[in-house]
Every structure is written in structure tokens, then in C-alpha cells.
Tab-separated table of C-alpha atoms in Angstrom:
chain	number	residue	atom	x	y	z
S	807	MET	CA	15.638	33.534	18.588
S	808	SER	CA	13.851	36.318	16.773
S	809	ASP	CA	15.158	39.527	15.305
S	810	HIS	CA	13.529	41.544	18.095
S	811	ASN	CA	15.773	42.831	20.819
S	812	ILE	CA	15.528	44.681	24.063
S	813	GLN	CA	16.952	47.789	22.365
S	814	ASN	CA	13.495	48.341	20.840
S	815	ILE	CA	12.187	49.401	24.241
S	816	LYS	CA	13.007	52.133	26.718
S	817	PRO	CA	14.786	51.066	29.910
S	818	PRO	CA	12.460	51.290	32.928
S	819	PRO	CA	14.100	54.434	34.374
S	820	HIS	CA	13.482	56.255	31.071
S	821	CYS	CA	9.794	55.355	30.699
S	822	GLU	CA	7.542	58.378	30.944
S	823	THR	CA	4.189	56.861	29.951
S	824	MET	CA	2.259	53.701	30.709
S	825	ALA	CA	2.360	52.897	26.989
S	826	GLU	CA	6.171	52.765	27.206
S	827	VAL	CA	5.999	50.610	30.345
S	828	ARG	CA	3.513	48.206	28.700
S	829	ASN	CA	5.591	48.053	25.535
S	830	GLY	CA	8.612	47.128	27.642
S	831	VAL	CA	6.715	44.489	29.619
S	832	ASP	CA	5.297	42.962	26.418
S	833	GLU	CA	8.760	42.801	24.836
S	834	VAL	CA	10.322	41.258	27.938
S	835	ASP	CA	7.490	38.685	28.107
S	836	ARG	CA	8.043	37.826	24.434
S	837	GLN	CA	11.738	37.298	25.107
S	838	LEU	CA	11.028	35.230	28.209
S	839	VAL	CA	8.800	32.884	26.187
S	840	GLU	CA	11.550	32.556	23.554
S	841	LEU	CA	14.036	31.696	26.301
S	842	LEU	CA	11.608	29.174	27.785
S	843	ALA	CA	11.280	27.545	24.361
S	844	LEU	CA	15.071	27.279	24.257
S	845	ARG	CA	15.155	25.875	27.813
S	846	PHE	CA	12.551	23.247	26.927
S	847	GLY	CA	14.635	22.416	23.845
S	848	TYR	CA	17.402	21.449	26.254
S	849	MET	CA	14.909	19.212	28.032
S	850	ASP	CA	14.228	17.553	24.665
S	851	ALA	CA	17.973	17.002	24.273
S	852	ALA	CA	18.230	15.564	27.796
S	853	ALA	CA	15.382	13.139	27.044
S	854	ARG	CA	17.216	12.026	23.912
S	855	ILE	CA	20.543	11.589	25.732
S	856	LYS	CA	19.405	9.847	28.932
S	857	ASP	CA	19.252	6.061	28.714
S	858	GLU	CA	16.978	5.468	31.699
S	859	LYS	CA	13.721	7.248	32.522
S	860	SER	CA	14.734	7.188	36.189
S	861	ASP	CA	17.518	9.609	35.221
S	862	VAL	CA	14.963	12.269	34.258
S	863	ARG	CA	14.334	13.344	37.865
S	864	ASP	CA	17.495	14.487	39.647
S	865	GLU	CA	16.639	16.182	42.934
S	866	GLU	CA	20.229	17.286	43.525
S	867	ARG	CA	20.344	19.005	40.130
S	868	LYS	CA	16.906	20.549	40.729
S	869	ALA	CA	18.103	22.052	44.014
S	870	GLN	CA	21.247	23.397	42.335
S	871	VAL	CA	19.283	24.990	39.471
S	872	ILE	CA	16.980	26.740	41.943
S	873	ALA	CA	19.887	27.828	44.150
S	874	ASN	CA	21.738	29.249	41.134
S	875	ALA	CA	18.677	31.228	40.076
S	876	MET	CA	18.077	32.505	43.605
S	877	ASP	CA	21.698	33.645	43.878
S	878	LEU	CA	21.173	35.717	40.741
S	879	ALA	CA	17.805	36.971	41.956
S	880	GLN	CA	19.385	38.124	45.211
S	881	LYS	CA	22.162	39.871	43.269
S	882	TYR	CA	19.482	41.862	41.406
S	883	GLY	CA	17.419	42.575	44.519
S	884	LEU	CA	14.453	40.499	43.374
S	885	PRO	CA	11.889	38.857	45.686
S	886	ILE	CA	13.484	35.513	46.543
S	887	GLU	CA	10.458	33.820	48.111
S	888	GLN	CA	8.203	34.426	45.110
S	889	LEU	CA	10.886	33.611	42.547
S	890	SER	CA	11.803	30.425	44.371
S	891	LYS	CA	8.203	29.226	43.888
S	892	ILE	CA	8.283	30.230	40.220
S	893	TRP	CA	11.576	28.411	39.672
S	894	ASP	CA	10.307	25.303	41.435
S	895	ASP	CA	7.283	25.326	39.110
S	896	LEU	CA	9.550	25.911	36.101
S	897	VAL	CA	11.836	23.019	36.996
S	898	GLU	CA	8.877	20.721	37.695
S	899	ALA	CA	7.335	21.665	34.327
S	900	SER	CA	10.691	20.976	32.689
S	901	ILE	CA	10.933	17.571	34.352
S	902	ALA	CA	7.385	16.704	33.255
S	903	HIS	CA	8.165	17.803	29.703
S	904	GLU	CA	11.390	15.800	29.644
S	905	SER	CA	9.584	12.753	31.022
S	906	ASP	CA	6.910	12.959	28.333
S	907	LYS	CA	9.551	13.452	25.637
S	908	TRP	CA	11.560	10.516	27.019
S	909	ASP	CA	8.462	8.322	26.724
S	910	ASP	CA	7.917	9.484	23.126
S	911	LEU	CA	11.526	8.785	22.144
S	912	HIS	CA	11.983	5.452	23.918
S	913	ARG	CA	8.825	3.562	23.007
């Protein structure tokens, strides 16, 4: 992770200009991409650890990951329907990445 942190931006309730809002959004997006890189790193580890390619797709685990995220989203008052679609796409992208990595590692 980088040396940047969320303390470099104003919290949303304290923003008084669009420049402050945009700065905050840009910083949050940067951090989200860093977290996605870390998440995909775990997919690389899973590909390395799993013996069988058929183990890459686990529908029960996928459902649990999405449910966990939606529980948190609901806690924060976020739009569940839209985030559920985003998380489904994220998990599917993660599975595809892990599958490709598994192929690379187990040739």
C-alpha cells in the first residue's frame, strides 16, 4: 500500500467546494484500486494453493462473499441492489483472474 492516506482529504461533511469533493473522490478511488490489487493478490495465492482447477469456482463461497459485503453495505445505508451487482461482477472477475493464474501456474 502507498504512503497516501485518507487523512489527506476532507471528510464529506466538511467539504465546501467541488474541488474538495473531487479530491476526496480521487483519493478514495486510488485507495480502492490499491485494495483491489491486494484482493487480486489473494486470488493469485488461491491459484497457487488449489490443486484442482475445478476448485477455483466455489458458488457457496461466492454467495457468502456477496452476502457479507451486502450486510456491511446495509449497515452503512448503501444501495444494496446496485452494490450487489458490483460485487457479483467483482467476484466473477476474481474467479476469472484466479482461473487464468491457475492455468499459468499449473501448465
